[in-house]
Tab-separated table of N, CA and C in Angstrom:
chain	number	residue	atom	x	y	z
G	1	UNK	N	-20.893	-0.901	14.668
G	1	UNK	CA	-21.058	-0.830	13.215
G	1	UNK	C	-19.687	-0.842	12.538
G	2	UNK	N	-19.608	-1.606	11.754
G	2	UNK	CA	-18.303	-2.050	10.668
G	2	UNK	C	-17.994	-0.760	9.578
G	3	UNK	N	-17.338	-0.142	10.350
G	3	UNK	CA	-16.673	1.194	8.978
G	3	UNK	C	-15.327	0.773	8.665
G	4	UNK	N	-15.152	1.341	7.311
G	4	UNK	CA	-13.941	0.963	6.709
G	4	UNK	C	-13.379	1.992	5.784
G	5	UNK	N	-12.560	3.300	5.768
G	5	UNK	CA	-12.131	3.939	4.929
G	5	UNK	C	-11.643	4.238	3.958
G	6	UNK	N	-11.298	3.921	3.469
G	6	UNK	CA	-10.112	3.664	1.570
G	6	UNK	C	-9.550	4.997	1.305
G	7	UNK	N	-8.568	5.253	1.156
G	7	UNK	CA	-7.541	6.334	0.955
G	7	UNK	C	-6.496	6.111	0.035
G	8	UNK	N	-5.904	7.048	-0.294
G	8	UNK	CA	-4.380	6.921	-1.173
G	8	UNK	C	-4.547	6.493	-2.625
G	9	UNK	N	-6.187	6.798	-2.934
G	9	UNK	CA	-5.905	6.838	-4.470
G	9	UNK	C	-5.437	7.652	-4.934
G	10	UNK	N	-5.459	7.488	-6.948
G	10	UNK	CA	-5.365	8.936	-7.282
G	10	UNK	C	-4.621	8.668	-9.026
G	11	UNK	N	-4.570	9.743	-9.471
G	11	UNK	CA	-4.298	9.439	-11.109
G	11	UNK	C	-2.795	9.549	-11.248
G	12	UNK	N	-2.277	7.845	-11.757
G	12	UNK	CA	-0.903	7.705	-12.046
G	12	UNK	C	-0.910	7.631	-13.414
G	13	UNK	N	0.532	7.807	-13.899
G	13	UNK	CA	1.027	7.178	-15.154
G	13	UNK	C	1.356	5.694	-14.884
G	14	UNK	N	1.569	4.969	-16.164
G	14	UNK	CA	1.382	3.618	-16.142
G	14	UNK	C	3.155	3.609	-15.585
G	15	UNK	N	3.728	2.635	-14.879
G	15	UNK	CA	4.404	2.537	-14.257
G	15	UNK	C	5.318	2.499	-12.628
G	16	UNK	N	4.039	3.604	-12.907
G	16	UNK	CA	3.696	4.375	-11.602
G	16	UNK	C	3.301	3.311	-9.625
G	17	UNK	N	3.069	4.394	-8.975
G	17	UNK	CA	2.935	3.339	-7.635
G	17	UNK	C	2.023	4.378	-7.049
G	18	UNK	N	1.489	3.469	-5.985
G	18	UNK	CA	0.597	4.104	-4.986
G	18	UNK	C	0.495	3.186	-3.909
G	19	UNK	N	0.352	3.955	-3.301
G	19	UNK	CA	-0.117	2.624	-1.329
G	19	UNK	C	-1.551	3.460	-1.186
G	20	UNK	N	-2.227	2.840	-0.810
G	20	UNK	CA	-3.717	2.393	-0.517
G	20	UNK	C	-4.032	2.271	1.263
G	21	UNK	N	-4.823	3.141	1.740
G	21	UNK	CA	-4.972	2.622	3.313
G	21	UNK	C	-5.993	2.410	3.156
G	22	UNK	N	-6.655	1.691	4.195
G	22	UNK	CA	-7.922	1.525	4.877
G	22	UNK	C	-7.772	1.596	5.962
G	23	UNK	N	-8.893	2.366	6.669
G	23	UNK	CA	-8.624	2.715	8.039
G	23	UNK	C	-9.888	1.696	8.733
G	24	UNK	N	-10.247	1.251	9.713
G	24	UNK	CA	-10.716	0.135	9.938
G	24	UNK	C	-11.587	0.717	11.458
G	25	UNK	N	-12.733	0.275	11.891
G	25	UNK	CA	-13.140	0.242	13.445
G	25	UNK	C	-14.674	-0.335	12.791
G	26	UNK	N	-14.947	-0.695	14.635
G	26	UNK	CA	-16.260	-0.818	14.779
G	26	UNK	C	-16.150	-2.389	14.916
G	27	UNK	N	-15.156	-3.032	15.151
G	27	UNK	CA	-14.873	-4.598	15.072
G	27	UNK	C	-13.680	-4.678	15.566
G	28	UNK	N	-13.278	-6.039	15.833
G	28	UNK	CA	-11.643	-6.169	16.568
G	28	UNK	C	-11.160	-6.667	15.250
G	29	UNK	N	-10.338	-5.317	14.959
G	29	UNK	CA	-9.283	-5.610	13.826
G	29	UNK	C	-8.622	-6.769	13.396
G	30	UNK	N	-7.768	-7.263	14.884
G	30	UNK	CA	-6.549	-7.571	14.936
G	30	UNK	C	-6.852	-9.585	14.756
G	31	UNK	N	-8.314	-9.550	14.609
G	31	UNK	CA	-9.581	-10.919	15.085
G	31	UNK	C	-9.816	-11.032	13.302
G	32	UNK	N	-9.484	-10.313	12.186
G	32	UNK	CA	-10.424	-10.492	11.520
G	32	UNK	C	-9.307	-10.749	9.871
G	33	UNK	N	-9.353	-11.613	9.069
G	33	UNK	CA	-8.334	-11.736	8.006
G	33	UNK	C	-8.886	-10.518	7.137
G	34	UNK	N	-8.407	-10.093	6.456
G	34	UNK	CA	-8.790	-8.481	5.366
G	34	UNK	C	-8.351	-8.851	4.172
G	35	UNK	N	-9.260	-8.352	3.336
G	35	UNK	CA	-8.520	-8.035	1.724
G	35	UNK	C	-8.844	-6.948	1.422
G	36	UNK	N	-8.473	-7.046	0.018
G	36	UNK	CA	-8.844	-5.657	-0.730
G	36	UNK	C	-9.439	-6.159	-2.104
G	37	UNK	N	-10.649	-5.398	-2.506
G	37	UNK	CA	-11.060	-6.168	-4.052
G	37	UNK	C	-11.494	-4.808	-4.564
G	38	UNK	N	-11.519	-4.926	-6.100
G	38	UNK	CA	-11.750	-3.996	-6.827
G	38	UNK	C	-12.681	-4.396	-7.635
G	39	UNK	N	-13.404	-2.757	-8.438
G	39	UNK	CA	-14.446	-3.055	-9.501
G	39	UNK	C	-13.504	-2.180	-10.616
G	40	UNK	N	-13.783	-2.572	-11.843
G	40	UNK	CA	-13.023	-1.532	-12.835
G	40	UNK	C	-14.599	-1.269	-13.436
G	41	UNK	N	-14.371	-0.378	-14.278
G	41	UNK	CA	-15.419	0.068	-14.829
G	41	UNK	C	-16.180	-0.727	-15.820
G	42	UNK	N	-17.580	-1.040	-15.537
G	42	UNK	CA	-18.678	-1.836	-16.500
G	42	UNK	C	-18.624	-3.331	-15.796
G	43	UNK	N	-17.463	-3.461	-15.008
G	43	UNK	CA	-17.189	-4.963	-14.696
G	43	UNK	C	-17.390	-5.160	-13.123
G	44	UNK	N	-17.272	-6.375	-13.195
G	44	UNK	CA	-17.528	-6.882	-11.911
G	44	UNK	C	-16.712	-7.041	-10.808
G	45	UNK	N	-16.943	-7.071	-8.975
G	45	UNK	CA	-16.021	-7.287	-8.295
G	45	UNK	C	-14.707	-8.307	-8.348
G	46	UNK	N	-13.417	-8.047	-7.966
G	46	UNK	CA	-12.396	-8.949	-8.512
G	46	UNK	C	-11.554	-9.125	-7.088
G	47	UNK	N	-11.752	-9.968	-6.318
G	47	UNK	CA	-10.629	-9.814	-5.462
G	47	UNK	C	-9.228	-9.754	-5.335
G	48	UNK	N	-8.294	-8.923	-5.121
G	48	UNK	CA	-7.388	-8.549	-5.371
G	48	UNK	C	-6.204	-9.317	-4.354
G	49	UNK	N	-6.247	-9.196	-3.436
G	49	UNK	CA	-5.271	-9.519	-2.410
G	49	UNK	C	-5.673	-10.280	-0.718
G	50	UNK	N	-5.133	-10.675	-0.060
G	50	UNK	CA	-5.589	-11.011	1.127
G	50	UNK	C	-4.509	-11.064	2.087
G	51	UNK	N	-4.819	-11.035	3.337
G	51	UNK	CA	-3.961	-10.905	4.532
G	51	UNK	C	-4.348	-11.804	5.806
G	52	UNK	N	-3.271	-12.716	6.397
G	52	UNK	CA	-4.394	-13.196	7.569
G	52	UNK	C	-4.181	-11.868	8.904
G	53	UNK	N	-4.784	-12.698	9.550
G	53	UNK	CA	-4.557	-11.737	10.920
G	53	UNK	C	-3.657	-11.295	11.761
G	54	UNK	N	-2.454	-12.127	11.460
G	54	UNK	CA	-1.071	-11.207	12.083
G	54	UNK	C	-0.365	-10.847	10.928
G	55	UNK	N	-0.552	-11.151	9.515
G	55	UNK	CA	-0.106	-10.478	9.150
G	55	UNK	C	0.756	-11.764	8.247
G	56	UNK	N	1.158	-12.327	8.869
G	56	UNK	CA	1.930	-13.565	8.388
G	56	UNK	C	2.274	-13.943	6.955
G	57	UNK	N	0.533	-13.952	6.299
G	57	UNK	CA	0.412	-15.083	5.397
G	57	UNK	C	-0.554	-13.682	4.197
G	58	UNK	N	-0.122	-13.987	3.223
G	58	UNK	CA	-0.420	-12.749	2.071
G	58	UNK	C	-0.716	-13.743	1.036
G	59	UNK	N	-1.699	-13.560	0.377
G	59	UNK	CA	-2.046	-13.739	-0.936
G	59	UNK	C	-2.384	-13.280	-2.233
G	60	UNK	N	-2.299	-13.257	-3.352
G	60	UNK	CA	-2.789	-11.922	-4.303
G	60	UNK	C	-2.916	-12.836	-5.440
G	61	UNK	N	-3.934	-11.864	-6.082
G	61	UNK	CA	-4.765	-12.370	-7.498
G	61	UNK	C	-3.155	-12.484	-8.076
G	62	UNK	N	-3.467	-13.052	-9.260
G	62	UNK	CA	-2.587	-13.511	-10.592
G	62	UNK	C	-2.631	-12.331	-11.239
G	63	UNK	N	-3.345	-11.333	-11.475
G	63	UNK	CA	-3.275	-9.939	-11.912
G	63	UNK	C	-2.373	-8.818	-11.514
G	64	UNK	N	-2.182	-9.343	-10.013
G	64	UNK	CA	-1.310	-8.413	-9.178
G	64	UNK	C	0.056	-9.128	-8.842
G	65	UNK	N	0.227	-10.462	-8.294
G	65	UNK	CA	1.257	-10.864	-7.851
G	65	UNK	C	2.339	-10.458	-8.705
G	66	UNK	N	3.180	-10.169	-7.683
G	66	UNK	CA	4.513	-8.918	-7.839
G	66	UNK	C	4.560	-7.632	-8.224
G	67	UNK	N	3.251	-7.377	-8.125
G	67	UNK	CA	3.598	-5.993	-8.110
G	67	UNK	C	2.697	-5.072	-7.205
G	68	UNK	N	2.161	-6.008	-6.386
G	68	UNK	CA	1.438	-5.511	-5.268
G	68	UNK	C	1.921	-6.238	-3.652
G	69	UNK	N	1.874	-5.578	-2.721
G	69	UNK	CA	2.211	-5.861	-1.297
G	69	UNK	C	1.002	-5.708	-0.340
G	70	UNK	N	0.594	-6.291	0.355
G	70	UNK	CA	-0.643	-6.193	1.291
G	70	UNK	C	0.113	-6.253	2.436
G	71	UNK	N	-0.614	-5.382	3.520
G	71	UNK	CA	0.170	-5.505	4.892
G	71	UNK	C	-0.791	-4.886	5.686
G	72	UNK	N	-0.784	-4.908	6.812
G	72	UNK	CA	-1.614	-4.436	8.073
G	72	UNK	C	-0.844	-3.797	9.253
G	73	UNK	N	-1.165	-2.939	10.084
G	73	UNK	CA	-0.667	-2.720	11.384
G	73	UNK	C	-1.959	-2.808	12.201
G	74	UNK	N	-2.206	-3.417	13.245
G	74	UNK	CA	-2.968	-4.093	14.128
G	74	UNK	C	-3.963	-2.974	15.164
G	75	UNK	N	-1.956	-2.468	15.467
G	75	UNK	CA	-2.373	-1.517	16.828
G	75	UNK	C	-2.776	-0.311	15.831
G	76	UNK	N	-2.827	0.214	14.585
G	76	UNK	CA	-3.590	1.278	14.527
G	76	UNK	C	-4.631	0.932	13.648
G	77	UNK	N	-4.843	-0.168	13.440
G	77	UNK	CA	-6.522	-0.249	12.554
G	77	UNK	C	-6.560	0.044	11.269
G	78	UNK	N	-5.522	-0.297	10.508
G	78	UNK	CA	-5.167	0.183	9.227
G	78	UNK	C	-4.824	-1.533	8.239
G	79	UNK	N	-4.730	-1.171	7.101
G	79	UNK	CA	-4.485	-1.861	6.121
G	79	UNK	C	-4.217	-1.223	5.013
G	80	UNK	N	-2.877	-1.820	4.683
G	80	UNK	CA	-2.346	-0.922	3.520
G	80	UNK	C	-2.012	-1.914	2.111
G	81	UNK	N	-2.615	-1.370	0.654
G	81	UNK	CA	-1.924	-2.078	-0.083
G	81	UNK	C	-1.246	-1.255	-0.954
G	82	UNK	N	-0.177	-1.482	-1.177
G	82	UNK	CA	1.371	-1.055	-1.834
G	82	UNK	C	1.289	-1.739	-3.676
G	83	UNK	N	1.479	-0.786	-4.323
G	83	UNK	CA	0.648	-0.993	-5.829
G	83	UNK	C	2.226	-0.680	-6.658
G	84	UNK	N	2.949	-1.232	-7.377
G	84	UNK	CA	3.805	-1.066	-8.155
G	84	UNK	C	3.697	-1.029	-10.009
G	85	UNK	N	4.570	-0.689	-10.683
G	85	UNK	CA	4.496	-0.898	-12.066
G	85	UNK	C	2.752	-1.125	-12.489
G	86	UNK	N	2.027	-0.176	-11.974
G	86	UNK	CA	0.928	0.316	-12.237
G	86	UNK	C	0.315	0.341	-13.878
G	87	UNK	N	-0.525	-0.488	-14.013
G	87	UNK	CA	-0.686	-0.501	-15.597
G	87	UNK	C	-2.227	-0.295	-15.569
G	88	UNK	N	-2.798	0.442	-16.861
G	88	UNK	CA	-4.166	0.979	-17.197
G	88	UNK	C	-4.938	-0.210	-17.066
G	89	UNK	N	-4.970	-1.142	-17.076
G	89	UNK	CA	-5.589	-2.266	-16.611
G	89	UNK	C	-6.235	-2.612	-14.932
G	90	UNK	N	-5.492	-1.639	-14.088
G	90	UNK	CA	-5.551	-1.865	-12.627
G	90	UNK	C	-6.436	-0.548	-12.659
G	91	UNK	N	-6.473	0.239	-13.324
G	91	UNK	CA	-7.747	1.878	-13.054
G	91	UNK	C	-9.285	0.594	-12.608
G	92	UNK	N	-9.104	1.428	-11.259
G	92	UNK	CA	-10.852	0.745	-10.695
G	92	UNK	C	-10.306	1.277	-9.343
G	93	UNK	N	-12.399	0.977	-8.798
G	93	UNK	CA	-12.063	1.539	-7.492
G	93	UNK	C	-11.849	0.253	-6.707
G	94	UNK	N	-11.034	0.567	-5.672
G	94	UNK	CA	-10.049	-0.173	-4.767
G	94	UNK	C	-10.995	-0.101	-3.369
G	95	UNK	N	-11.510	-1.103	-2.625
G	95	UNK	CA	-12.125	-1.796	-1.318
G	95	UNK	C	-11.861	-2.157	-0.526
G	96	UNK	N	-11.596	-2.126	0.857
G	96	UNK	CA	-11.339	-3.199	1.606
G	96	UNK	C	-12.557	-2.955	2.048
G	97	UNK	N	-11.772	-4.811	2.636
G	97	UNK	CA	-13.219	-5.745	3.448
G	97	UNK	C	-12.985	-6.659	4.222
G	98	UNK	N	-13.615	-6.935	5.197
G	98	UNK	CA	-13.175	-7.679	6.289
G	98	UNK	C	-13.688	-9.276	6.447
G	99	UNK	N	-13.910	-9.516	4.906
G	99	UNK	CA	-13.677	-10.707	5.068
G	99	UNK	C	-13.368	-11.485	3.537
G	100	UNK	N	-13.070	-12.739	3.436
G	100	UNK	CA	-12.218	-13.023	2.656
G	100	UNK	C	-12.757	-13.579	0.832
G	101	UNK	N	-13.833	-12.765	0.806
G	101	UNK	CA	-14.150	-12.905	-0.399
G	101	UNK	C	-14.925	-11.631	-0.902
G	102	UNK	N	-15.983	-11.738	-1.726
G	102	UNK	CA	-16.388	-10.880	-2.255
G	102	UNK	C	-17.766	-9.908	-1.618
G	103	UNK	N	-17.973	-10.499	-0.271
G	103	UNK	CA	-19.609	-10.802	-0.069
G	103	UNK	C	-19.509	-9.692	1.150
G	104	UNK	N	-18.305	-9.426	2.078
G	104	UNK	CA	-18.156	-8.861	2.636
G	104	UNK	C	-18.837	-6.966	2.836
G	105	UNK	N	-18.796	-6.592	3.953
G	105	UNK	CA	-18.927	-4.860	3.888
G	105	UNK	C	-17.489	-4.417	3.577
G	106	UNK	N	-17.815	-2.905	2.730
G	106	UNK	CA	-16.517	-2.455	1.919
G	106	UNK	C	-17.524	-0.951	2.231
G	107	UNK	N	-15.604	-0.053	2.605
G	107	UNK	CA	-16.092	1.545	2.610
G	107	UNK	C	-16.736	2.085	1.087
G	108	UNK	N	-16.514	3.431	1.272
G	108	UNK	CA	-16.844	4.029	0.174
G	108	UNK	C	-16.034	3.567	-1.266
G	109	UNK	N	-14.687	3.444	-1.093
G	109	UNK	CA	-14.084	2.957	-1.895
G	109	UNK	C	-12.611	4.052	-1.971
G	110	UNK	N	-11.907	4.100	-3.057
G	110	UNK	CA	-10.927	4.788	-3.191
G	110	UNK	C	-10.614	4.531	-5.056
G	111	UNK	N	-10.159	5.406	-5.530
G	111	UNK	CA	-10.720	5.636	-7.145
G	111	UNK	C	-8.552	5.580	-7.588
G	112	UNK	N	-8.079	4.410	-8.225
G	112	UNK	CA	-7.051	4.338	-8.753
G	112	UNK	C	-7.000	4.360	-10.516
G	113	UNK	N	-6.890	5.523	-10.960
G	113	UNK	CA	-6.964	5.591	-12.272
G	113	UNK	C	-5.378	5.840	-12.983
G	114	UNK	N	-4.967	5.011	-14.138
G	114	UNK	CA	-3.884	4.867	-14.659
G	114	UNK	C	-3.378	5.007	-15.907
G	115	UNK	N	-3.453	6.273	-16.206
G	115	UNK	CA	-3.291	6.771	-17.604
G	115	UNK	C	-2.449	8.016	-17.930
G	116	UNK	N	-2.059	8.029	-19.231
G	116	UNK	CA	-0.849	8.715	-19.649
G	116	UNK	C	-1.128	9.963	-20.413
């Protein structure tokens, strides 16, 4: 069974940073490309970022590029995304998922709220 954890939210000021884990099992990690997508409130899923499988090759919404980092470590089953210059616009809960769109299984979630 495909579990997936979400960690490292939490309430910033706008400017602000946070890194994001997901802790990962129940599948071969190291086999599978990951993202991370978010819902903000009233609205709909948004995919946020993507990673292939070694790690290599990173992609990110137009919302985030540059001020977000996606990365993985293999051997411990994790996925981390690295959140910079944090603006009230990015408050939503934060997903990973193990596969490369929206349709995927996603943990409970992790709650990034950004206000002053």
């Amino acid at each position: 069974e495909v579990q997936l954890v979400e960690s490292g939210g939490g309430l910033v000021q706008p400017g602000g940073s946070l890194r994001l884990s997901c802790a990962a099992s129940g599948f071969i990690f190291s086999r599978y490309r990951m993202s991370w997508v978010r819902q903000a409130p009233g609205k709909g899923l948004e995919w946020v970022s993507g990673i292939t499988t070694g790690g290599s090759s990173t992609y990110y919404a137009d919302s985030v590029k540059g001020r977000a980092t996606i990365s993985r470590d293999n051997a411990k089953n994790t996925l981390y995304l690295q959140l910079n210059s944090l603006k009230t616009e990015d408050t939503a809960m934060y997903y990973c998922t193990n596969s490369w769109g929206l349709g995927g299984p996603r943990g409970q979630g992790t709650q990034v709220t950004v206000s002053s």
